[in-house]
PDB file of C-alpha atoms and ligand atoms in Angstrom:
ATOM      1  CA  MET A   1      94.170 120.941  83.692  1.00  0.00           C
ATOM      2  CA  GLN A   2      94.342 119.963  80.008  1.00  0.00           C
ATOM      3  CA  ASN A   3      94.501 116.283  81.004  1.00  0.00           C
ATOM      4  CA  LEU A   4      91.358 116.689  83.095  1.00  0.00           C
ATOM      5  CA  LYS A   5      89.518 118.314  80.273  1.00  0.00           C
ATOM      6  CA  THR A   6      90.530 115.449  77.972  1.00  0.00           C
ATOM      7  CA  LEU A   7      89.284 112.901  80.473  1.00  0.00           C
ATOM      8  CA  GLN A   8      85.979 114.787  80.927  1.00  0.00           C
ATOM      9  CA  GLN A   9      85.556 114.761  77.140  1.00  0.00           C
ATOM     10  CA  TRP A  10      86.356 111.061  76.858  1.00  0.00           C
ATOM     11  CA  VAL A  11      83.890 110.155  79.620  1.00  0.00           C
ATOM     12  CA  LYS A  12      81.192 112.226  77.846  1.00  0.00           C
ATOM     13  CA  GLU A  13      81.859 110.455  74.531  1.00  0.00           C
ATOM     14  CA  SER A  14      82.126 106.905  75.926  1.00  0.00           C
ATOM     15  CA  LYS A  15      79.405 104.255  75.911  1.00  0.00           C
ATOM     16  CA  ARG A  16      81.409 101.310  77.135  1.00  0.00           C
ATOM     17  CA  ILE A  17      83.542 102.474  80.020  1.00  0.00           C
ATOM     18  CA  VAL A  18      85.384  99.777  82.109  1.00  0.00           C
ATOM     19  CA  PHE A  19      86.920 100.658  85.445  1.00  0.00           C
ATOM     20  CA  PHE A  20      89.725  98.458  86.707  1.00  0.00           C
ATOM     21  CA  GLY A  21      90.594  99.197  90.349  1.00  0.00           C
ATOM     22  CA  GLY A  22      92.390  98.178  93.491  1.00  0.00           C
ATOM     23  CA  ALA A  23      92.762  99.024  97.165  1.00  0.00           C
ATOM     24  CA  GLY A  24      93.348 102.789  96.404  1.00  0.00           C
ATOM     25  CA  VAL A  25      89.662 103.032  95.372  1.00  0.00           C
ATOM     26  CA  SER A  26      88.616 102.386  99.005  1.00  0.00           C
ATOM     27  CA  THR A  27      91.282 104.363 100.997  1.00  0.00           C
ATOM     28  CA  GLU A  28      89.079 107.457 100.845  1.00  0.00           C
ATOM     29  CA  SER A  29      86.384 105.405 102.553  1.00  0.00           C
ATOM     30  CA  GLY A  30      88.845 104.783 105.368  1.00  0.00           C
ATOM     31  CA  ILE A  31      90.092 101.319 104.409  1.00  0.00           C
ATOM     32  CA  PRO A  32      93.953 101.197 104.258  1.00  0.00           C
ATOM     33  CA  ASP A  33      95.607  99.766 101.089  1.00  0.00           C
ATOM     34  CA  PHE A  34      98.448  97.290 101.083  1.00  0.00           C
ATOM     35  CA  ARG A  35     101.565  98.914  99.698  1.00  0.00           C
ATOM     36  CA  SER A  36     101.342 102.703 100.408  1.00  0.00           C
ATOM     37  CA  VAL A  37     103.412 104.175 103.343  1.00  0.00           C
ATOM     38  CA  ASP A  38     100.487 103.541 105.723  1.00  0.00           C
ATOM     39  CA  GLY A  39      99.402 100.296 103.959  1.00  0.00           C
ATOM     40  CA  LEU A  40      98.847  96.947 105.592  1.00  0.00           C
ATOM     41  CA  TYR A  41     102.081  95.464 104.289  1.00  0.00           C
ATOM     42  CA  ARG A  42     104.185  98.172 105.885  1.00  0.00           C
ATOM     43  CA  GLN A  43     102.961  97.228 109.368  1.00  0.00           C
ATOM     44  CA  LYS A  44     104.947  94.764 111.507  1.00  0.00           C
ATOM     45  CA  PHE A  45     103.411  91.331 112.197  1.00  0.00           C
ATOM     46  CA  GLU A  46     104.770  88.077 113.459  1.00  0.00           C
ATOM     47  CA  TYR A  47     104.857  86.813 109.877  1.00  0.00           C
ATOM     48  CA  PRO A  48     104.790  88.711 106.489  1.00  0.00           C
ATOM     49  CA  PRO A  49     101.097  89.402 105.674  1.00  0.00           C
ATOM     50  CA  GLU A  50     101.408  87.781 102.284  1.00  0.00           C
ATOM     51  CA  GLN A  51     102.369  84.557 104.149  1.00  0.00           C
ATOM     52  CA  ILE A  52      99.461  84.813 106.625  1.00  0.00           C
ATOM     53  CA  ILE A  53      96.868  85.197 103.827  1.00  0.00           C
ATOM     54  CA  SER A  54      98.219  82.213 101.875  1.00  0.00           C
ATOM     55  CA  HIS A  55      96.411  78.968 101.445  1.00  0.00           C
ATOM     56  CA  SER A  56      99.115  76.896 103.154  1.00  0.00           C
ATOM     57  CA  PHE A  57      99.200  79.205 106.215  1.00  0.00           C
ATOM     58  CA  TYR A  58      95.299  79.023 106.429  1.00  0.00           C
ATOM     59  CA  LEU A  59      95.623  75.182 106.555  1.00  0.00           C
ATOM     60  CA  ARG A  60      98.495  75.193 109.013  1.00  0.00           C
ATOM     61  CA  ASP A  61      97.214  77.741 111.540  1.00  0.00           C
ATOM     62  CA  PRO A  62      93.589  78.593 110.928  1.00  0.00           C
ATOM     63  CA  SER A  63      93.300  80.245 114.360  1.00  0.00           C
ATOM     64  CA  TYR A  64      96.043  82.801 113.593  1.00  0.00           C
ATOM     65  CA  PHE A  65      94.711  83.277 110.075  1.00  0.00           C
ATOM     66  CA  PHE A  66      91.275  84.167 111.257  1.00  0.00           C
ATOM     67  CA  ARG A  67      92.513  86.509 113.958  1.00  0.00           C
ATOM     68  CA  PHE A  68      94.482  88.439 111.337  1.00  0.00           C
ATOM     69  CA  TYR A  69      91.697  88.238 108.784  1.00  0.00           C
ATOM     70  CA  ARG A  70      89.078  89.556 111.252  1.00  0.00           C
ATOM     71  CA  GLU A  71      91.248  92.422 112.404  1.00  0.00           C
ATOM     72  CA  LYS A  72      92.806  93.553 109.165  1.00  0.00           C
ATOM     73  CA  MET A  73      90.790  92.314 106.229  1.00  0.00           C
ATOM     74  CA  LEU A  74      87.164  92.436 107.192  1.00  0.00           C
ATOM     75  CA  PRO A  75      86.054  95.996 106.745  1.00  0.00           C
ATOM     76  CA  LEU A  76      82.319  95.936 107.433  1.00  0.00           C
ATOM     77  CA  ASP A  77      81.451  99.416 108.672  1.00  0.00           C
ATOM     78  CA  PHE A  78      82.552 101.578 105.730  1.00  0.00           C
ATOM     79  CA  ASP A  79      80.667 103.494 103.138  1.00  0.00           C
ATOM     80  CA  PRO A  80      81.234 104.135  99.415  1.00  0.00           C
ATOM     81  CA  ASN A  81      83.143 107.315  98.548  1.00  0.00           C
ATOM     82  CA  ILE A  82      82.828 109.703  95.570  1.00  0.00           C
ATOM     83  CA  THR A  83      84.637 107.329  93.202  1.00  0.00           C
ATOM     84  CA  HIS A  84      82.182 104.501  93.927  1.00  0.00           C
ATOM     85  CA  THR A  85      79.194 106.877  93.643  1.00  0.00           C
ATOM     86  CA  VAL A  86      80.235 108.249  90.234  1.00  0.00           C
ATOM     87  CA  LEU A  87      80.770 104.773  88.906  1.00  0.00           C
ATOM     88  CA  ALA A  88      77.280 103.767  90.111  1.00  0.00           C
ATOM     89  CA  ARG A  89      75.808 106.827  88.322  1.00  0.00           C
ATOM     90  CA  TRP A  90      77.627 105.860  85.051  1.00  0.00           C
ATOM     91  CA  GLU A  91      76.055 102.384  85.246  1.00  0.00           C
ATOM     92  CA  GLN A  92      72.618 103.977  85.689  1.00  0.00           C
ATOM     93  CA  GLU A  93      73.293 106.209  82.692  1.00  0.00           C
ATOM     94  CA  GLY A  94      74.103 103.111  80.640  1.00  0.00           C
ATOM     95  CA  LYS A  95      77.682 104.060  79.868  1.00  0.00           C
ATOM     96  CA  LEU A  96      79.571 101.683  82.174  1.00  0.00           C
ATOM     97  CA  LEU A  97      80.198  98.126  80.879  1.00  0.00           C
ATOM     98  CA  GLY A  98      81.551  96.957  84.261  1.00  0.00           C
ATOM     99  CA  ILE A  99      83.945  97.173  87.082  1.00  0.00           C
ATOM    100  CA  VAL A 100      86.840  94.853  87.400  1.00  0.00           C
ATOM    101  CA  THR A 101      88.151  95.015  90.991  1.00  0.00           C
ATOM    102  CA  GLN A 102      90.897  93.429  93.097  1.00  0.00           C
ATOM    103  CA  ASN A 103      88.969  94.612  96.237  1.00  0.00           C
ATOM    104  CA  ILE A 104      87.014  92.324  98.498  1.00  0.00           C
ATOM    105  CA  ASP A 105      85.021  94.950 100.430  1.00  0.00           C
ATOM    106  CA  GLY A 106      81.789  94.972  98.437  1.00  0.00           C
ATOM    107  CA  LEU A 107      81.696  98.775  98.301  1.00  0.00           C
ATOM    108  CA  HIS A 108      80.935  98.997  94.556  1.00  0.00           C
ATOM    109  CA  GLN A 109      77.777  96.919  95.080  1.00  0.00           C
ATOM    110  CA  LYS A 110      76.931  99.021  98.171  1.00  0.00           C
ATOM    111  CA  ALA A 111      77.094 102.123  95.937  1.00  0.00           C
ATOM    112  CA  GLY A 112      74.659 100.456  93.440  1.00  0.00           C
ATOM    113  CA  ASN A 113      76.800  98.826  90.758  1.00  0.00           C
ATOM    114  CA  THR A 114      75.662  95.403  89.586  1.00  0.00           C
ATOM    115  CA  ARG A 115      78.257  94.405  87.004  1.00  0.00           C
ATOM    116  CA  VAL A 116      81.237  93.980  89.346  1.00  0.00           C
ATOM    117  CA  TYR A 117      83.920  91.359  88.530  1.00  0.00           C
ATOM    118  CA  GLU A 118      85.607  90.598  91.866  1.00  0.00           C
ATOM    119  CA  LEU A 119      88.937  89.019  90.858  1.00  0.00           C
ATOM    120  CA  HIS A 120      89.922  88.317  94.481  1.00  0.00           C
ATOM    121  CA  GLY A 121      86.449  87.378  95.830  1.00  0.00           C
ATOM    122  CA  SER A 122      84.421  89.058  98.557  1.00  0.00           C
ATOM    123  CA  VAL A 123      84.278  89.102 102.316  1.00  0.00           C
ATOM    124  CA  LEU A 124      80.526  89.123 102.020  1.00  0.00           C
ATOM    125  CA  ARG A 125      80.415  85.489 100.892  1.00  0.00           C
ATOM    126  CA  ASN A 126      81.402  82.776 103.323  1.00  0.00           C
ATOM    127  CA  TYR A 127      80.757  79.093 102.884  1.00  0.00           C
ATOM    128  CA  CYS A 128      81.149  75.994 105.099  1.00  0.00           C
ATOM    129  CA  VAL A 129      83.890  73.855 103.518  1.00  0.00           C
ATOM    130  CA  LYS A 130      82.025  70.679 104.632  1.00  0.00           C
ATOM    131  CA  CYS A 131      78.329  71.271 103.764  1.00  0.00           C
ATOM    132  CA  GLY A 132      78.536  74.425 101.646  1.00  0.00           C
ATOM    133  CA  LYS A 133      76.139  76.469 103.793  1.00  0.00           C
ATOM    134  CA  PHE A 134      76.339  80.262 103.307  1.00  0.00           C
ATOM    135  CA  HIS A 135      77.240  82.439 106.276  1.00  0.00           C
ATOM    136  CA  THR A 136      77.368  86.235 106.579  1.00  0.00           C
ATOM    137  CA  ALA A 137      80.468  88.334 107.094  1.00  0.00           C
ATOM    138  CA  GLN A 138      79.017  89.370 110.471  1.00  0.00           C
ATOM    139  CA  PHE A 139      78.986  85.698 111.448  1.00  0.00           C
ATOM    140  CA  VAL A 140      82.718  85.437 110.737  1.00  0.00           C
ATOM    141  CA  LYS A 141      83.390  88.775 112.422  1.00  0.00           C
ATOM    142  CA  ASN A 142      81.560  87.787 115.639  1.00  0.00           C
ATOM    143  CA  HIS A 143      83.285  84.484 115.976  1.00  0.00           C
ATOM    144  CA  PRO A 144      85.880  84.448 118.728  1.00  0.00           C
ATOM    145  CA  ASP A 145      88.126  81.859 116.934  1.00  0.00           C
ATOM    146  CA  VAL A 146      87.942  79.744 113.799  1.00  0.00           C
ATOM    147  CA  PRO A 147      84.365  80.168 112.553  1.00  0.00           C
ATOM    148  CA  ARG A 148      82.526  76.861 112.398  1.00  0.00           C
ATOM    149  CA  CYS A 149      79.205  75.876 110.881  1.00  0.00           C
ATOM    150  CA  ASP A 150      76.513  73.910 112.741  1.00  0.00           C
ATOM    151  CA  CYS A 151      77.867  70.810 110.996  1.00  0.00           C
ATOM    152  CA  GLY A 152      81.351  71.387 112.368  1.00  0.00           C
ATOM    153  CA  GLY A 153      83.016  72.444 109.095  1.00  0.00           C
ATOM    154  CA  ILE A 154      85.198  75.609 108.917  1.00  0.00           C
ATOM    155  CA  VAL A 155      83.441  78.617 107.401  1.00  0.00           C
ATOM    156  CA  LYS A 156      85.901  79.932 104.741  1.00  0.00           C
ATOM    157  CA  PRO A 157      85.602  83.375 103.242  1.00  0.00           C
ATOM    158  CA  ASP A 158      85.257  83.368  99.454  1.00  0.00           C
ATOM    159  CA  VAL A 159      88.454  85.415  99.204  1.00  0.00           C
ATOM    160  CA  VAL A 160      91.326  84.380  96.913  1.00  0.00           C
ATOM    161  CA  LEU A 161      94.352  83.615  99.089  1.00  0.00           C
ATOM    162  CA  TYR A 162      97.897  83.526  97.843  1.00  0.00           C
ATOM    163  CA  GLU A 163      98.576  80.162  96.147  1.00  0.00           C
ATOM    164  CA  GLU A 164      94.877  79.877  95.171  1.00  0.00           C
ATOM    165  CA  PRO A 165      93.630  80.226  91.559  1.00  0.00           C
ATOM    166  CA  LEU A 166      91.301  82.999  90.490  1.00  0.00           C
ATOM    167  CA  ASN A 167      87.752  82.033  89.526  1.00  0.00           C
ATOM    168  CA  ALA A 168      87.769  81.162  85.845  1.00  0.00           C
ATOM    169  CA  GLN A 169      84.338  82.593  85.073  1.00  0.00           C
ATOM    170  CA  VAL A 170      85.140  85.888  86.746  1.00  0.00           C
ATOM    171  CA  MET A 171      88.383  86.061  84.811  1.00  0.00           C
ATOM    172  CA  ASP A 172      86.545  85.423  81.552  1.00  0.00           C
ATOM    173  CA  ASP A 173      83.907  88.071  82.236  1.00  0.00           C
ATOM    174  CA  ALA A 174      86.595  90.599  83.216  1.00  0.00           C
ATOM    175  CA  ILE A 175      88.610  89.921  80.071  1.00  0.00           C
ATOM    176  CA  THR A 176      85.489  90.221  77.861  1.00  0.00           C
ATOM    177  CA  ALA A 177      84.575  93.569  79.433  1.00  0.00           C
ATOM    178  CA  ILE A 178      88.102  94.982  79.143  1.00  0.00           C
ATOM    179  CA  ALA A 179      88.417  93.787  75.530  1.00  0.00           C
ATOM    180  CA  ASN A 180      85.102  95.519  74.656  1.00  0.00           C
ATOM    181  CA  ALA A 181      85.790  98.800  76.480  1.00  0.00           C
ATOM    182  CA  ASP A 182      85.933 102.100  74.614  1.00  0.00           C
ATOM    183  CA  LEU A 183      87.505 103.806  77.645  1.00  0.00           C
ATOM    184  CA  LEU A 184      89.506 101.893  80.246  1.00  0.00           C
ATOM    185  CA  ILE A 185      90.114 103.631  83.596  1.00  0.00           C
ATOM    186  CA  VAL A 186      92.776 101.917  85.713  1.00  0.00           C
ATOM    187  CA  ALA A 187      92.873 103.353  89.231  1.00  0.00           C
ATOM    188  CA  GLY A 188      94.068 102.927  92.831  1.00  0.00           C
ATOM    189  CA  THR A 189      96.205  99.928  92.196  1.00  0.00           C
ATOM    190  CA  SER A 190      99.994  99.337  92.220  1.00  0.00           C
ATOM    191  CA  LEU A 191      99.550  96.807  89.329  1.00  0.00           C
ATOM    192  CA  THR A 192     102.077  94.476  90.851  1.00  0.00           C
ATOM    193  CA  VAL A 193      99.916  91.438  91.584  1.00  0.00           C
ATOM    194  CA  TYR A 194      99.283  88.848  88.852  1.00  0.00           C
ATOM    195  CA  PRO A 195      97.330  87.532  87.113  1.00  0.00           C
ATOM    196  CA  ALA A 196      95.049  90.514  87.968  1.00  0.00           C
ATOM    197  CA  ALA A 197      97.412  93.256  86.690  1.00  0.00           C
ATOM    198  CA  GLY A 198      97.994  91.498  83.428  1.00  0.00           C
ATOM    199  CA  LEU A 199      94.260  91.683  82.463  1.00  0.00           C
ATOM    200  CA  ILE A 200      94.574  95.321  81.406  1.00  0.00           C
ATOM    201  CA  ARG A 201      96.676  94.120  78.454  1.00  0.00           C
ATOM    202  CA  TYR A 202      93.432  92.900  76.879  1.00  0.00           C
ATOM    203  CA  TYR A 203      92.361  96.464  76.276  1.00  0.00           C
ATOM    204  CA  ASN A 204      92.920  97.213  72.587  1.00  0.00           C
ATOM    205  CA  GLY A 205      91.693 100.870  72.368  1.00  0.00           C
ATOM    206  CA  ASN A 206      93.684 104.096  72.618  1.00  0.00           C
ATOM    207  CA  ARG A 207      91.908 105.617  75.639  1.00  0.00           C
ATOM    208  CA  MET A 208      93.519 104.040  78.679  1.00  0.00           C
ATOM    209  CA  VAL A 209      93.596 106.342  81.662  1.00  0.00           C
ATOM    210  CA  LEU A 210      95.668 105.640  84.784  1.00  0.00           C
ATOM    211  CA  ILE A 211      94.810 107.397  88.052  1.00  0.00           C
ATOM    212  CA  ASN A 212      97.108 106.454  90.931  1.00  0.00           C
ATOM    213  CA  ARG A 213      98.928 108.440  93.623  1.00  0.00           C
ATOM    214  CA  ASP A 214     102.188 106.495  93.115  1.00  0.00           C
ATOM    215  CA  GLU A 215     103.870 105.522  89.822  1.00  0.00           C
ATOM    216  CA  THR A 216     103.022 102.086  88.430  1.00  0.00           C
ATOM    217  CA  PRO A 217     104.809  99.729  86.000  1.00  0.00           C
ATOM    218  CA  TYR A 218     102.143 100.489  83.448  1.00  0.00           C
ATOM    219  CA  ASP A 219     102.354 104.320  83.388  1.00  0.00           C
ATOM    220  CA  SER A 220     104.076 104.319  79.997  1.00  0.00           C
ATOM    221  CA  HIS A 221     101.257 102.153  78.521  1.00  0.00           C
ATOM    222  CA  ALA A 222      98.530 104.626  79.467  1.00  0.00           C
ATOM    223  CA  ASN A 223      97.274 107.421  77.155  1.00  0.00           C
ATOM    224  CA  LEU A 224      96.582 109.697  80.125  1.00  0.00           C
ATOM    225  CA  VAL A 225      98.178 109.513  83.537  1.00  0.00           C
ATOM    226  CA  PHE A 226      97.158 111.290  86.759  1.00  0.00           C
ATOM    227  CA  HIS A 227      99.327 110.943  89.896  1.00  0.00           C
ATOM    228  CA  GLN A 228      96.638 112.357  92.117  1.00  0.00           C
ATOM    229  CA  SER A 229      94.055 111.090  94.499  1.00  0.00           C
ATOM    230  CA  LEU A 230      90.935 109.504  93.038  1.00  0.00           C
ATOM    231  CA  GLY A 231      88.575 111.773  94.906  1.00  0.00           C
ATOM    232  CA  GLU A 232      90.227 114.897  93.348  1.00  0.00           C
ATOM    233  CA  ILE A 233      89.632 113.480  89.846  1.00  0.00           C
ATOM    234  CA  PHE A 234      86.245 111.828  90.344  1.00  0.00           C
ATOM    235  CA  LYS A 235      84.606 114.928  91.894  1.00  0.00           C
ATOM    236  CA  GLU A 236      85.189 116.541  88.450  1.00  0.00           C
ATOM    237  CA  LEU A 237      83.547 113.727  86.515  1.00  0.00           C
TER     238      LEU A 237
HETATM  239  P1  OAD B 301      98.186  98.289  96.584  1.00  0.00           P
HETATM  240  O1  OAD B 301      98.234  98.698  98.021  1.00  0.00           O
HETATM  241  O2  OAD B 301      99.299  97.444  96.103  1.00  0.00           O
HETATM  242  O3  OAD B 301      98.159  99.636  95.692  1.00  0.00           O
HETATM  243  C1  OAD B 301      97.266 100.655  95.927  1.00  0.00           C
HETATM  244  C2  OAD B 301      97.655 101.851  95.082  1.00  0.00           C
HETATM  245  O4  OAD B 301      96.627 102.817  95.200  1.00  0.00           O
HETATM  246  C3  OAD B 301      98.990 102.489  95.503  1.00  0.00           C
HETATM  247  O5  OAD B 301      99.883 102.486  94.392  1.00  0.00           O
HETATM  248  C4  OAD B 301      98.568 103.879  95.981  1.00  0.00           C
HETATM  249  O6  OAD B 301      99.550 104.864  95.511  1.00  0.00           O
HETATM  250  C5  OAD B 301      97.245 104.081  95.346  1.00  0.00           C
HETATM  251  N1  OAD B 301      96.333 104.885  96.139  1.00  0.00           N
HETATM  252  C6  OAD B 301      96.015 104.743  97.407  1.00  0.00           C
HETATM  253  N2  OAD B 301      95.030 105.614  97.779  1.00  0.00           N
HETATM  254  C7  OAD B 301      94.731 106.357  96.660  1.00  0.00           C
HETATM  255  C8  OAD B 301      93.823 107.383  96.384  1.00  0.00           C
HETATM  256  N3  OAD B 301      92.988 107.842  97.289  1.00  0.00           N
HETATM  257  N4  OAD B 301      93.790 107.926  95.081  1.00  0.00           N
HETATM  258  C9  OAD B 301      94.687 107.423  94.172  1.00  0.00           C
HETATM  259  N5  OAD B 301      95.551 106.450  94.392  1.00  0.00           N
HETATM  260  C10 OAD B 301      95.588 105.871  95.620  1.00  0.00           C
HETATM  261  O7  OAD B 301      96.733  97.629  96.329  1.00  0.00           O
HETATM  262  P2  OAD B 301      96.324  96.702  95.080  1.00  0.00           P
HETATM  263  O8  OAD B 301      96.980  97.092  93.809  1.00  0.00           O
HETATM  264  O9  OAD B 301      94.867  96.687  95.056  1.00  0.00           O
HETATM  265  O10 OAD B 301      95.411  90.696  96.937  1.00  0.00           O
HETATM  266  O11 OAD B 301      96.887  95.319  95.578  1.00  0.00           O
HETATM  267  C11 OAD B 301      96.640  94.157  94.797  1.00  0.00           C
HETATM  268  C12 OAD B 301      96.457  92.977  95.571  1.00  0.00           C
HETATM  269  O12 OAD B 301      97.478  92.814  96.534  1.00  0.00           O
HETATM  270  C13 OAD B 301      95.218  93.000  96.513  1.00  0.00           C
HETATM  271  O13 OAD B 301      94.017  92.675  95.834  1.00  0.00           O
HETATM  272  C14 OAD B 301      95.561  91.992  97.550  1.00  0.00           C
HETATM  273  C15 OAD B 301      96.985  92.322  97.787  1.00  0.00           C
HETATM  274  O14 OAD B 301      97.758  91.256  98.263  1.00  0.00           O
HETATM  275  C16 OAD B 301      95.052  89.652  97.694  1.00  0.00           C
HETATM  276  O15 OAD B 301      94.745  89.749  98.868  1.00  0.00           O
HETATM  277  C17 OAD B 301      94.915  88.361  96.890  1.00  0.00           C
END
């Protein structure tokens, strides 16, 4: 209770909030995360999911890759939840510097946020590897096998696969935002995947809030920790 009051006060006083999030931000929209008990990585597949969504696997067996991607990683019919909505309101009120997200679902933009730094890309952007033509996520979703452009090239989602580097500009923008934050809210992420998780070290203030159902390796670095669901906290903000 006292912690919630402190957070409410900090939000009220802040002018440069940065939100750093992961898959837990979208579970209340109905999209499963990766590492919780009902997460994607706890399900049984022919290969470990981290292997399937790697660059080398994509090159080796694009047909299998796209079957898995379409079924498990292409959430198109979901809506923003209370957390997304509150963050969009903060941007409108001019108190949110930006959102740094590991999610690829585009729900922050659907809620109305414009300054979203997508560390792992987005399912909404898809490009032909040969001619560079843009294709929609629906195009990829509807395709029965490996999606191909008119020119014959494979249409690859702009999603960062394991073994692929993160976009340097997005990283720079995310670091700048975090370094300039007066309040950093880290939420819905296990903080186990690098380099994304390491970015929160660029925060140099003393108002870092961590909201996550499970414990994380960074709990002791935070000034305020909530092991609760995001919806429970954000409906109070
Ligand atoms: P994880 O699945 O690793 O962690 C999600 C965290 O959110 C867990 O610790 C849950 O306890 C917590 N959580 C889930 N629902 C919640 C809720 N409603 N309220 C509060 N907490 C909740 O997901 P990420 O940390 O995002 O990368 O995973 C990082 C990266 O691993 C992903 O971006 C993806 C994956 O491999 C790539 O695909 C490159």
